[in-house]
Short mmCIF file of C-alpha atoms and ligand atoms in Angstrom, two decimals:
data_model
loop_
_atom_site.label_atom_id
_atom_site.label_comp_id
_atom_site.label_asym_id
_atom_site.label_seq_id
_atom_site.Cartn_x
_atom_site.Cartn_y
_atom_site.Cartn_z
CA MET A 859 0.04 -0.11 -0.17
CA TYR A 860 2.69 3.05 1.73
CA TYR A 861 4.66 1.12 -1.96
CA LYS A 862 2.46 2.24 -3.90
CA VAL A 863 1.33 6.02 -2.76
CA VAL A 864 4.74 6.33 -3.19
CA TYR A 865 4.18 4.95 -6.67
CA TYR A 866 1.40 7.33 -7.57
CA LEU A 867 3.40 10.80 -6.26
CA PHE A 868 6.05 9.26 -8.95
CA ILE A 869 4.17 9.83 -10.89
CA ALA A 870 2.56 12.42 -10.17
CA TYR A 871 6.21 13.38 -9.82
CA ILE A 872 7.53 13.25 -13.34
CA LEU A 873 3.59 15.08 -14.77
CA LEU A 874 4.17 17.11 -13.38
CA GLY A 875 8.38 18.00 -14.57
CA ARG A 876 6.73 17.06 -17.98
CA SER A 877 3.88 20.08 -17.06
CA CYS A 878 6.51 22.02 -16.15
CA THR A 879 8.86 21.87 -19.44
CA CYS A 880 6.43 21.98 -21.36
CA LYS A 881 6.98 25.71 -21.86
CA LYS A 882 10.73 25.37 -21.95
CA ILE A 883 12.84 27.28 -24.49
CA PRO A 884 13.18 24.38 -27.38
CA ALA A 885 15.91 26.37 -29.33
CA ILE A 886 18.21 28.47 -28.80
CA ILE A 887 19.47 30.50 -32.04
CA VAL A 888 23.10 31.82 -32.60
CA PHE A 889 24.27 35.51 -34.39
CA GLY A 890 27.20 37.11 -34.11
CA ASP A 891 31.12 37.21 -34.19
CA SER A 892 34.02 34.79 -32.52
CA SER A 893 32.16 35.54 -28.77
CA VAL A 894 30.14 33.00 -30.04
CA ASP A 895 31.40 32.06 -33.09
CA ALA A 896 30.68 27.17 -32.39
CA GLY A 897 33.53 26.58 -34.80
CA ASN A 898 31.74 27.74 -38.33
CA ASN A 899 35.24 29.15 -39.40
CA ASN A 900 36.62 26.01 -39.65
CA TYR A 901 34.35 25.64 -42.98
CA ILE A 902 35.41 28.47 -44.82
CA SER A 903 39.24 29.79 -46.11
CA THR A 904 40.20 32.61 -43.85
CA ILE A 905 42.98 32.87 -41.15
CA LEU A 906 40.42 33.56 -38.05
CA LYS A 907 40.66 30.17 -37.19
CA SER A 908 40.77 28.23 -34.06
CA ASN A 909 40.56 24.42 -34.08
CA PHE A 910 43.91 23.82 -32.89
CA GLU A 911 45.83 23.71 -29.94
CA PRO A 912 46.05 25.21 -27.48
CA TYR A 913 42.41 26.03 -27.71
CA GLY A 914 39.56 24.04 -26.34
CA CYS A 915 42.29 22.12 -23.46
CA ASP A 916 40.40 22.08 -20.99
CA PHE A 917 37.03 21.22 -23.70
CA ASP A 918 35.55 17.38 -23.15
CA GLY A 919 38.99 15.15 -24.48
CA ARG A 920 40.59 18.48 -24.46
CA LYS A 921 39.50 19.60 -28.30
CA PRO A 922 39.61 21.96 -29.62
CA THR A 923 36.95 22.39 -31.69
CA GLY A 924 36.81 26.71 -33.33
CA ARG A 925 35.66 28.69 -30.06
CA PHE A 926 38.38 31.21 -29.67
CA SER A 927 38.56 29.98 -25.83
CA ASN A 928 40.37 27.32 -23.79
CA GLY A 929 36.89 25.68 -23.50
CA LYS A 930 33.37 26.71 -24.05
CA LEU A 931 31.70 29.23 -24.75
CA PRO A 932 29.05 32.02 -22.25
CA THR A 933 26.36 30.91 -25.34
CA ASP A 934 26.60 27.08 -24.53
CA PHE A 935 27.01 27.73 -19.92
CA ILE A 936 23.49 29.60 -21.11
CA SER A 937 22.20 26.94 -23.73
CA GLN A 938 23.08 23.78 -20.71
CA ALA A 939 21.59 26.34 -17.57
CA LEU A 940 18.57 26.09 -18.95
CA GLY A 941 18.44 23.24 -20.05
CA ILE A 942 18.98 22.32 -23.37
CA LYS A 943 22.28 20.84 -24.47
CA SER A 944 25.30 21.39 -23.13
CA LEU A 945 26.72 22.82 -26.31
CA ILE A 946 25.38 24.85 -29.43
CA PRO A 947 26.56 23.74 -32.70
CA ALA A 948 27.88 25.45 -35.59
CA TYR A 949 26.25 25.97 -38.98
CA LEU A 950 28.24 24.65 -40.74
CA ASP A 951 30.17 21.71 -39.38
CA PRO A 952 29.18 18.86 -42.14
CA LYS A 953 29.10 15.72 -38.66
CA CYS A 954 25.29 18.32 -37.68
CA ASN A 955 21.84 17.60 -38.95
CA ILE A 956 19.27 19.65 -38.17
CA THR A 957 18.17 17.15 -35.76
CA ASP A 958 21.46 18.74 -33.70
CA PHE A 959 20.38 22.39 -34.78
CA ALA A 960 16.59 21.89 -34.14
CA THR A 961 17.08 22.54 -30.30
CA GLY A 962 20.49 24.82 -31.00
CA VAL A 963 22.78 26.46 -33.49
CA SER A 964 25.49 29.42 -34.32
CA PHE A 965 25.72 31.19 -37.93
CA ALA A 966 29.13 32.71 -35.95
CA SER A 967 32.08 33.74 -37.95
CA ALA A 968 34.06 35.33 -35.83
CA GLY A 969 35.83 38.08 -37.34
CA THR A 970 32.24 39.63 -38.60
CA GLY A 971 30.49 42.50 -37.46
CA TYR A 972 28.42 44.53 -38.87
CA ASP A 973 29.37 46.31 -40.94
CA ASN A 974 30.79 44.39 -44.89
CA ALA A 975 33.69 46.39 -44.47
CA THR A 976 34.92 44.36 -41.32
CA SER A 977 33.77 40.37 -42.82
CA ASP A 978 36.01 41.35 -46.37
CA LEU A 979 38.60 42.48 -44.39
CA PHE A 980 39.20 38.59 -43.03
CA SER A 981 37.04 36.73 -46.20
CA VAL A 982 35.38 35.73 -42.90
CA ILE A 983 30.60 35.77 -43.22
CA PRO A 984 29.44 38.97 -43.03
CA LEU A 985 25.86 39.35 -41.19
CA TRP A 986 23.97 39.01 -44.11
CA LYS A 987 24.87 35.87 -44.77
CA GLU A 988 24.69 34.31 -41.28
CA LEU A 989 21.34 35.68 -41.45
CA GLU A 990 20.44 33.77 -45.54
CA TYR A 991 21.70 30.37 -43.74
CA TYR A 992 19.14 30.76 -41.41
CA LYS A 993 16.66 30.99 -43.69
CA GLU A 994 17.78 27.46 -44.88
CA PHE A 995 17.84 26.67 -41.62
CA GLN A 996 14.36 27.17 -41.03
CA ARG A 997 12.97 25.75 -44.61
CA ASP A 998 14.41 23.03 -43.06
CA LEU A 999 13.49 22.44 -39.69
CA ARG A 1000 9.99 22.92 -41.23
CA SER A 1001 10.20 19.92 -43.10
CA TYR A 1002 11.68 18.53 -40.80
CA LEU A 1003 9.06 18.86 -37.45
CA GLY A 1004 6.18 20.57 -39.86
CA HIS A 1005 5.11 23.83 -40.65
CA GLU A 1006 3.22 23.81 -37.46
CA LYS A 1007 5.46 22.72 -34.77
CA ALA A 1008 8.21 24.35 -36.45
CA ASN A 1009 7.14 27.84 -36.32
CA GLN A 1010 6.24 27.27 -32.47
CA VAL A 1011 9.73 26.73 -32.39
CA LEU A 1012 11.22 29.89 -33.71
CA SER A 1013 9.35 31.76 -32.14
CA GLU A 1014 9.62 29.78 -28.38
CA ALA A 1015 13.36 30.41 -29.13
CA ILE A 1016 15.53 32.27 -27.19
CA TYR A 1017 17.68 34.46 -29.93
CA ILE A 1018 20.93 35.90 -29.69
CA ILE A 1019 23.32 38.39 -31.12
CA SER A 1020 26.51 38.43 -30.83
CA VAL A 1021 28.58 41.22 -32.68
CA GLY A 1022 30.03 44.87 -32.76
CA THR A 1023 33.56 44.28 -31.56
CA ASN A 1024 35.64 43.88 -34.31
CA ASP A 1025 33.80 46.79 -36.33
CA PHE A 1026 36.23 49.21 -33.55
CA LEU A 1027 38.26 47.80 -33.11
CA GLU A 1028 39.88 47.67 -37.17
CA LYS A 1029 38.47 50.23 -37.55
CA TYR A 1030 40.90 51.63 -34.56
CA SER A 1031 43.63 49.43 -36.02
CA VAL A 1032 43.36 51.10 -39.71
CA LEU A 1033 42.54 54.91 -38.64
CA SER A 1034 44.75 54.99 -35.64
CA LYS A 1035 43.15 57.83 -34.14
CA TRP A 1036 39.17 59.22 -35.87
CA THR A 1037 39.40 61.75 -38.47
CA SER A 1038 37.27 64.00 -36.40
CA GLU A 1039 34.31 63.49 -33.43
CA TYR A 1040 31.68 63.93 -36.64
CA SER A 1041 33.04 60.08 -38.25
CA VAL A 1042 32.43 58.47 -35.02
CA GLU A 1043 28.98 59.31 -34.81
CA ASN A 1044 28.35 58.67 -38.39
CA TYR A 1045 29.72 55.82 -37.46
CA GLU A 1046 27.79 54.70 -34.94
CA GLN A 1047 24.88 55.30 -36.45
CA TYR A 1048 25.39 52.92 -38.94
CA LEU A 1049 26.20 50.34 -37.08
CA LEU A 1050 23.09 51.63 -35.57
CA SER A 1051 21.61 51.20 -38.40
CA ILE A 1052 22.22 47.97 -39.29
CA ALA A 1053 21.29 46.70 -36.00
CA GLU A 1054 18.09 47.73 -36.26
CA ASN A 1055 17.40 46.45 -39.74
CA PHE A 1056 19.00 42.90 -38.54
CA ILE A 1057 16.53 42.58 -35.71
CA ALA A 1058 13.21 43.68 -37.72
CA LYS A 1059 14.61 40.79 -40.44
CA LEU A 1060 14.46 38.46 -37.99
CA TYR A 1061 10.79 39.68 -36.28
CA LYS A 1062 9.59 39.00 -39.46
CA LEU A 1063 11.16 35.99 -40.02
CA GLY A 1064 8.65 34.96 -36.87
CA ALA A 1065 11.80 35.26 -34.08
CA ARG A 1066 9.91 36.61 -31.03
CA LYS A 1067 13.39 36.07 -28.05
CA ILE A 1068 16.03 38.68 -28.60
CA ALA A 1069 19.05 39.62 -27.22
CA VAL A 1070 21.34 41.84 -28.55
CA ALA A 1071 24.66 41.86 -27.28
CA GLY A 1072 25.83 45.29 -26.14
CA LEU A 1073 30.24 45.37 -26.62
CA PRO A 1074 32.47 44.65 -23.61
CA PRO A 1075 34.56 47.14 -22.01
CA MET A 1076 37.10 46.63 -25.72
CA GLY A 1077 39.83 48.52 -23.67
CA CYS A 1078 40.85 46.07 -21.22
CA LEU A 1079 41.91 43.36 -23.96
CA PRO A 1080 45.00 42.45 -22.83
CA LEU A 1081 46.11 43.60 -26.65
CA GLU A 1082 44.47 46.70 -26.30
CA ARG A 1083 46.14 47.20 -22.89
CA THR A 1084 49.72 46.45 -24.94
CA LYS A 1085 49.17 48.83 -27.37
CA ASN A 1086 48.65 51.78 -24.13
CA PHE A 1087 52.14 50.00 -22.95
CA MET A 1088 53.90 53.59 -23.25
CA PHE A 1089 51.02 54.65 -20.49
CA GLY A 1090 51.52 52.26 -18.48
CA SER A 1091 49.83 49.26 -19.89
CA GLY A 1092 46.41 50.67 -18.42
CA CYS A 1093 42.45 49.67 -20.16
CA VAL A 1094 41.80 52.43 -23.26
CA GLU A 1095 40.44 54.83 -21.42
CA GLU A 1096 39.02 56.70 -24.99
CA GLN A 1097 37.83 53.69 -25.76
CA ASN A 1098 35.99 51.92 -23.00
CA ASN A 1099 33.82 55.97 -23.43
CA LEU A 1100 33.03 54.85 -27.06
CA VAL A 1101 31.81 52.10 -26.48
CA LYS A 1102 30.05 53.09 -23.45
CA ASP A 1103 28.83 55.54 -25.52
CA PHE A 1104 27.62 52.66 -28.34
CA ASN A 1105 26.13 50.83 -25.75
CA GLU A 1106 23.83 53.83 -24.90
CA LYS A 1107 22.99 54.50 -28.32
CA LEU A 1108 22.46 51.12 -28.44
CA LYS A 1109 19.35 50.89 -25.17
CA ALA A 1110 17.65 53.45 -27.51
CA SER A 1111 17.68 51.61 -30.76
CA VAL A 1112 16.08 48.39 -29.19
CA ALA A 1113 13.73 50.59 -26.71
CA MET A 1114 12.47 52.30 -30.24
CA LEU A 1115 12.39 48.97 -31.66
CA LYS A 1116 10.65 47.27 -28.65
CA HIS A 1117 7.87 50.17 -29.27
CA ASN A 1118 7.32 49.08 -33.33
CA LEU A 1119 7.08 45.64 -33.77
CA VAL A 1120 4.07 43.98 -31.68
CA GLY A 1121 4.78 41.52 -29.30
CA ILE A 1122 8.94 40.67 -29.23
CA LYS A 1123 10.33 40.57 -26.38
CA LEU A 1124 13.87 42.90 -27.31
CA VAL A 1125 17.03 43.02 -24.30
CA LEU A 1126 20.09 44.97 -24.43
CA SER A 1127 21.76 41.84 -22.23
CA ASP A 1128 24.75 43.95 -21.03
CA THR A 1129 28.38 42.08 -20.29
CA TYR A 1130 30.13 45.91 -19.87
CA ASP A 1131 29.41 45.52 -16.57
CA ILE A 1132 30.56 42.16 -15.35
CA LEU A 1133 33.20 42.01 -17.41
CA TRP A 1134 34.57 45.83 -15.79
CA ASN A 1135 33.62 43.98 -12.48
CA ILE A 1136 35.95 41.03 -12.85
CA ILE A 1137 38.75 43.57 -14.87
CA HIS A 1138 38.77 45.66 -11.44
CA ASN A 1139 37.61 42.91 -8.52
CA PRO A 1140 39.82 40.13 -9.94
CA ASP A 1141 41.15 38.34 -6.45
CA SER A 1142 36.84 38.49 -5.36
CA PHE A 1143 36.21 36.19 -8.76
CA GLY A 1144 38.70 33.85 -7.86
CA PHE A 1145 41.31 35.50 -10.81
CA ALA A 1146 44.53 36.08 -10.08
CA ASP A 1147 46.07 37.59 -13.79
CA VAL A 1148 43.96 40.45 -15.67
CA ARG A 1149 46.52 41.74 -17.22
CA LYS A 1150 47.65 38.98 -19.45
CA ALA A 1151 46.38 36.20 -21.53
CA CYS A 1152 47.78 32.77 -21.34
CA CYS A 1153 47.95 32.01 -24.63
CA GLY A 1154 51.61 32.53 -25.64
CA THR A 1155 53.96 35.66 -23.93
CA GLY A 1156 49.41 36.78 -23.67
CA LEU A 1157 49.82 40.32 -24.92
CA PHE A 1158 49.17 40.10 -29.01
CA GLU A 1159 48.96 36.52 -29.18
CA ILE A 1160 45.76 35.66 -31.58
CA GLY A 1161 44.77 32.37 -33.69
CA TYR A 1162 47.33 30.65 -35.21
CA MET A 1163 50.06 32.95 -32.78
CA CYS A 1164 48.61 30.89 -30.69
CA ASP A 1165 49.88 27.91 -31.49
CA LYS A 1166 50.56 24.95 -29.05
CA LEU A 1167 54.94 25.08 -29.74
CA ASN A 1168 54.42 28.46 -28.07
CA ILE A 1169 56.71 27.87 -25.27
CA PHE A 1170 55.19 30.69 -22.34
CA THR A 1171 51.52 29.69 -22.88
CA CYS A 1172 50.28 29.21 -18.96
CA TRP A 1173 49.48 26.40 -16.99
CA ASP A 1174 46.10 27.41 -15.59
CA PRO A 1175 43.67 29.08 -17.45
CA ASN A 1176 41.77 29.10 -14.72
CA ASN A 1177 43.94 31.92 -13.09
CA HIS A 1178 43.22 34.64 -16.38
CA VAL A 1179 40.88 36.22 -16.86
CA PHE A 1180 41.53 36.29 -20.84
CA TRP A 1181 42.55 32.83 -23.02
CA ASP A 1182 43.97 34.93 -26.16
CA ALA A 1183 44.52 39.21 -26.48
CA LEU A 1184 41.54 39.02 -27.84
CA HIS A 1185 38.69 36.69 -26.30
CA THR A 1186 38.20 35.11 -22.27
CA THR A 1187 38.48 31.82 -21.13
CA GLU A 1188 36.04 29.78 -20.47
CA LYS A 1189 36.04 30.92 -16.49
CA THR A 1190 35.26 33.74 -17.35
CA ASN A 1191 32.91 32.64 -19.99
CA ARG A 1192 31.23 30.86 -17.44
CA ILE A 1193 30.24 34.28 -14.59
CA VAL A 1194 29.21 36.23 -17.78
CA ALA A 1195 26.78 33.40 -19.21
CA ASP A 1196 24.78 33.45 -15.51
CA ASP A 1197 25.81 36.87 -15.44
CA LEU A 1198 23.41 37.49 -18.88
CA ILE A 1199 20.77 35.16 -17.04
CA LYS A 1200 19.94 36.73 -14.01
CA ASN A 1201 20.50 39.67 -15.46
CA TYR A 1202 18.58 39.71 -18.45
CA LEU A 1203 18.12 36.27 -19.70
CA SER A 1204 15.20 35.60 -17.28
CA GLU A 1205 12.97 37.78 -19.31
CA PHE A 1206 12.04 34.83 -21.26
CA LEU A 1207 12.14 32.67 -19.60
C1 NAG B 2209 20.22 13.35 -39.36
O1 NAG B 2209 22.31 12.59 -38.52
C2 NAG B 2209 21.72 11.47 -37.67
C3 NAG B 2209 22.93 10.67 -37.22
O2 NAG B 2209 24.03 10.68 -38.10
C4 NAG B 2209 20.24 10.51 -38.22
O3 NAG B 2209 20.45 9.18 -37.95
C5 NAG B 2209 19.71 11.50 -39.17
O4 NAG B 2209 18.66 10.27 -39.96
C6 NAG B 2209 19.78 12.57 -39.27
N1 NAG B 2209 18.36 12.96 -39.66
C7 NAG B 2209 18.02 13.79 -41.14
C8 NAG B 2209 16.98 14.79 -40.49
O5 NAG B 2209 19.09 13.47 -41.49
C1 NAG B 2210 26.31 44.46 -47.31
O1 NAG B 2210 26.54 43.07 -48.46
C2 NAG B 2210 24.86 42.84 -49.47
C3 NAG B 2210 25.49 41.66 -49.95
O2 NAG B 2210 26.71 42.71 -50.78
C4 NAG B 2210 24.31 43.82 -49.23
O3 NAG B 2210 23.05 42.94 -49.90
C5 NAG B 2210 24.15 44.86 -48.56
O4 NAG B 2210 23.30 45.70 -48.29
C6 NAG B 2210 25.03 44.86 -47.99
N1 NAG B 2210 24.60 45.76 -46.23
C7 NAG B 2210 24.98 47.77 -46.40
C8 NAG B 2210 24.89 47.65 -44.96
O5 NAG B 2210 25.58 47.78 -47.14
#
């Protein structure tokens, strides 16, 4: 008798559990640059790659996947935390098909930007092309799940857009100094109009829960600090101010779009503050080194410069905020993901 009660309680528990999971997020769909590229660049002809050691040294099986880190990306941690899957696959990975992509996929490409000129520079996938791939994915999803079910997945999925840093980094390295205040404003407006257009197009295609990422404190990236060595290798304030200004404007764009696009849930997911906190209080997050990255000397190496023969590469990535001169370690990525879920993505759940 007692046995039976426990059994029915158990069944009830399972059923209740199920009824909750019906509301669960069905998929995470990702656009952007190396901050969220799960390995698409492995399959295109570009020098911006990371599918070799020591990249991925803390990944399951010490596997370099094309993620620009020693392990997982924030989007992987988000997917895992939402109970979807532990890794978001790259769309161009020939080992994956619609069965894998149906619960989440990344169209991102390291080195890309809002601006076509940015992606052209390293022959990577431009943002407009990422959207074309997404349309192809939609067609595949509809033939895989049927129209109705596919449309439901597409409208309930979380969409993450993380791009823009390369536009500013490259403009900085090409121009070293902006020609005038006016040109900065102009360029920002240009990028914002592309961002707004992109979000509106996604909405038209059926997306409803969209998080667009603000820019990180770019002036604190090891590469930018190294360029600042004449001035003590601190964060480049000028760049951080530019980023803050851009993030404010992006916030205004988000407010405008929320007003105009009926039924959209749109958030500006800001990583600036959490990264700023980590960079300025590394101890309290368990980091010893915030200025130098792990790979190589930690001052300037990215991509092929981070090869496994580089004797300077650190042994303790968990002590470093940055993995290479432009990208964060897995440990940082996990902290960023937790912050994003708590402060921004909770709106979608
Ligand atoms: C996807 O790949 C898996 C394993 O390789 C295979 O079993 C499955 O049939 C494929 N699905 C589709 C829709 O092609
Ligand atoms: C980027 O290039 C694509 C393809 O050539 C074009 O359709 C699009 O309008 C361009 N974007 C901008 C903002 O110029």
